[in-house]
Amino acid sequence: MGSQEQTTLATQNQLFYGTFIYPKTLTDLEYLHNTAVAVDQNGTIVAIEPDYDLSQAASTFFPRLGWAPDSVSIHSSLASHNQFFFPGFIDTHLHAPQYPNVGIFGKSTLLDWLETYTFPLEASLSDPAKARTVYNRVIRKTLSHGTTCAAYYATKDVTTTNLLADLCLRAGQRALVGRVCMDQLSPKYYRDASAADSVAATRESITYIQSIDPTGAIVRPVITPRFAPSCSAPLMAELGKLAAETGLPVQTHISENEGEIALVKEMFPAKKIGAKGDTYTHVYDTFGLLTDKTILAHGVHLSEEEVQIIKARGSKVSHCPCSNSALTSGAARVRWLLERGIEVGLGTDMSGGYSPSVLEMARQAALVSRHVAMGYRERAKLTVEEVLYLATKGGAELVGMKGKVGGFEVGMEWDAQLIGLGRDVVDEEYEGEEKEEEGNVDVFGWESWPNKVAKWLFNGDDRNTKKVWVKGRLVHERK
Ligand code: GUN
Ligand code: FE
């Protein structure tokens, strides 16, 4: 598939009008009403006009932008349908090939789950036809839930990892795509033959992904050691060097499950690898895998010492609440991480987690934080505003797009969703009108906007995600 046909440019200037809600800070959402947001052909926000009279646009606003009025397409959020624009969600950790297994985990925990469910499925996705079916589906499904950017693990197979990047580029979903490195622990049928092979295959995939999107606007490669137990010391050392050489991001798993942590201690004693300490974090640090572009999934059981190292390196944590509950890994202390200055995003971790929805992850993050609060302290609780920050602006920090996506500000790119909660409930049928698809959220009309957002967080789903844009391009529309 060539790169030429996959133009990711929006075709024309666009004006979005109505209500805009986005995280300003970790603790505060911004609400803008009757606002006009101008997005140019590159998908960049070039102007924001609060309290704007749309009828004036053609005579005043467009000339100021140098836009011919008939060159602009206008998209309004409908107040009558409780619609608003919200930044696209960022899924900072998921496994595309595991998508067919969502919901299938029985009573397993991490290490037996990998063996029983995960490795066989991933291995089977070296079949390009099967991979195409699964990857197209996971892209379309996550887009329909408002995920405008995803940090994907593919498999160890180069051809189909590259295919995943092709498909993301064509669909217009921003993605980090990682060819999974693993030269030990897994069954022979699904393991790199050597550290050298693993690095060579990784380089091959990086070269390909960079060739289809040279500026990395939509798809970018990410160095992906699966997790310490499935990587030999020489492999991790080589991948650390590769990260330093290329400046590329790194993604891996850390401190997810107690059995896994014990295994890491046993496999990589400090003495053997020349580490300065005896923790999981020291293993990655020893091999140069903790950079300011490293996304560490889970971090459920990290110690104070480990968090200090992660903070010093500028590495980030992807919180995966659904997976951590499903696989009984534990309850990550997100407040505790945030208080130590760690940047945190949310990950579905399919199929450790069973849901493709980052909105669902924000909801589960709120609930897991309440479980932490019950056993620890009140301030662990995360608010509606905080979990929606993690789902958007927080995620942008993890995927290297801080200041570029995750909010609505001049200079940022238009990665957005149009959310509709439906008409206010009234005690009658809407006769003579086409009935709007009913979602799960009921708005009665007296709710404040913060309360509408809270109702969306706790009861909303993809039925509320009406349209989705990436870099100005419409990539999903709910029919
Ligand atoms: N650790 C190593 N591989 C995996 C994986 O595929 N999913 C999760 N959740 N943890 C892992
Ligand atoms: Fe994972």
Short mmCIF file of N, CA and C and ligand atoms in Angstrom, two decimals, residues 93 95 98 110 113-114 118-119 122 153 226-227 230 253 256 260 298 323 327 349-350 352-353, ligand 1:
data_model
loop_
_atom_site.label_atom_id
_atom_site.label_comp_id
_atom_site.label_asym_id
_atom_site.label_seq_id
_atom_site.Cartn_x
_atom_site.Cartn_y
_atom_site.Cartn_z
N HIS A 93 -2.48 2.01 25.81
CA HIS A 93 -1.95 0.64 25.87
C HIS A 93 -3.00 -0.37 25.44
N HIS A 95 -3.44 -4.26 22.84
CA HIS A 95 -2.85 -5.28 21.97
C HIS A 95 -3.84 -5.58 20.86
N GLN A 98 -4.99 -9.21 20.15
CA GLN A 98 -5.74 -9.91 21.20
C GLN A 98 -7.23 -9.58 21.16
N LEU A 110 -2.24 -13.22 35.22
CA LEU A 110 -1.37 -12.85 34.11
C LEU A 110 -0.60 -14.01 33.44
N TRP A 113 -2.74 -16.72 31.99
CA TRP A 113 -3.55 -16.10 30.92
C TRP A 113 -2.73 -15.98 29.63
N LEU A 114 -1.48 -15.56 29.77
CA LEU A 114 -0.61 -15.44 28.58
C LEU A 114 -0.48 -16.79 27.89
N THR A 118 -3.37 -16.10 25.26
CA THR A 118 -2.80 -14.99 24.51
C THR A 118 -1.77 -15.40 23.47
N PHE A 119 -0.79 -16.19 23.90
CA PHE A 119 0.25 -16.56 22.94
C PHE A 119 -0.31 -17.33 21.74
N GLU A 122 -2.08 -14.72 19.43
CA GLU A 122 -1.12 -13.81 18.78
C GLU A 122 -0.32 -14.53 17.69
N TYR A 153 0.35 -2.66 20.58
CA TYR A 153 1.27 -3.77 20.42
C TYR A 153 0.70 -4.58 19.27
N ARG A 226 8.33 -6.94 25.07
CA ARG A 226 7.01 -7.33 25.62
C ARG A 226 6.93 -7.04 27.12
N PHE A 227 7.79 -7.67 27.90
CA PHE A 227 8.03 -7.38 29.31
C PHE A 227 9.28 -8.13 29.69
N SER A 230 9.99 -11.97 29.18
CA SER A 230 10.09 -12.57 27.84
C SER A 230 11.22 -11.99 27.01
N HIS A 253 5.55 -3.52 29.68
CA HIS A 253 4.74 -3.73 30.87
C HIS A 253 5.64 -3.69 32.10
N GLU A 256 2.90 -5.61 37.08
CA GLU A 256 1.46 -5.80 36.87
C GLU A 256 0.88 -6.77 37.90
N GLU A 260 4.47 -12.25 38.49
CA GLU A 260 5.37 -11.69 37.48
C GLU A 260 6.55 -10.98 38.15
N HIS A 298 0.63 -0.50 33.48
CA HIS A 298 0.22 -1.06 34.78
C HIS A 298 0.86 -0.36 35.98
N SER A 323 -8.25 -4.18 32.86
CA SER A 323 -7.37 -5.34 32.85
C SER A 323 -6.96 -5.73 34.26
N LEU A 327 -7.93 -9.49 35.43
CA LEU A 327 -6.88 -10.49 35.68
C LEU A 327 -6.46 -10.50 37.16
N ASP A 349 -5.83 -2.04 27.43
CA ASP A 349 -5.08 -3.29 27.53
C ASP A 349 -5.88 -4.48 27.02
N MET A 350 -6.64 -4.27 25.94
CA MET A 350 -7.31 -5.46 25.40
C MET A 350 -6.25 -6.48 25.03
N GLY A 352 -6.37 -8.17 28.03
CA GLY A 352 -6.34 -8.27 29.49
C GLY A 352 -7.58 -7.57 30.00
N GLY A 353 -7.85 -6.39 29.43
CA GLY A 353 -9.11 -5.69 29.65
C GLY A 353 -10.09 -6.13 28.58
N1 GUN B 1 2.66 -8.85 30.08
C1 GUN B 1 3.29 -9.43 29.04
N2 GUN B 1 2.49 -9.54 27.98
C2 GUN B 1 1.31 -9.03 28.35
C3 GUN B 1 0.07 -8.86 27.67
O1 GUN B 1 -0.11 -9.22 26.51
N3 GUN B 1 -0.91 -8.27 28.37
C4 GUN B 1 -0.75 -7.86 29.65
N4 GUN B 1 -1.76 -7.29 30.29
N5 GUN B 1 0.39 -8.02 30.31
C5 GUN B 1 1.41 -8.60 29.67
#
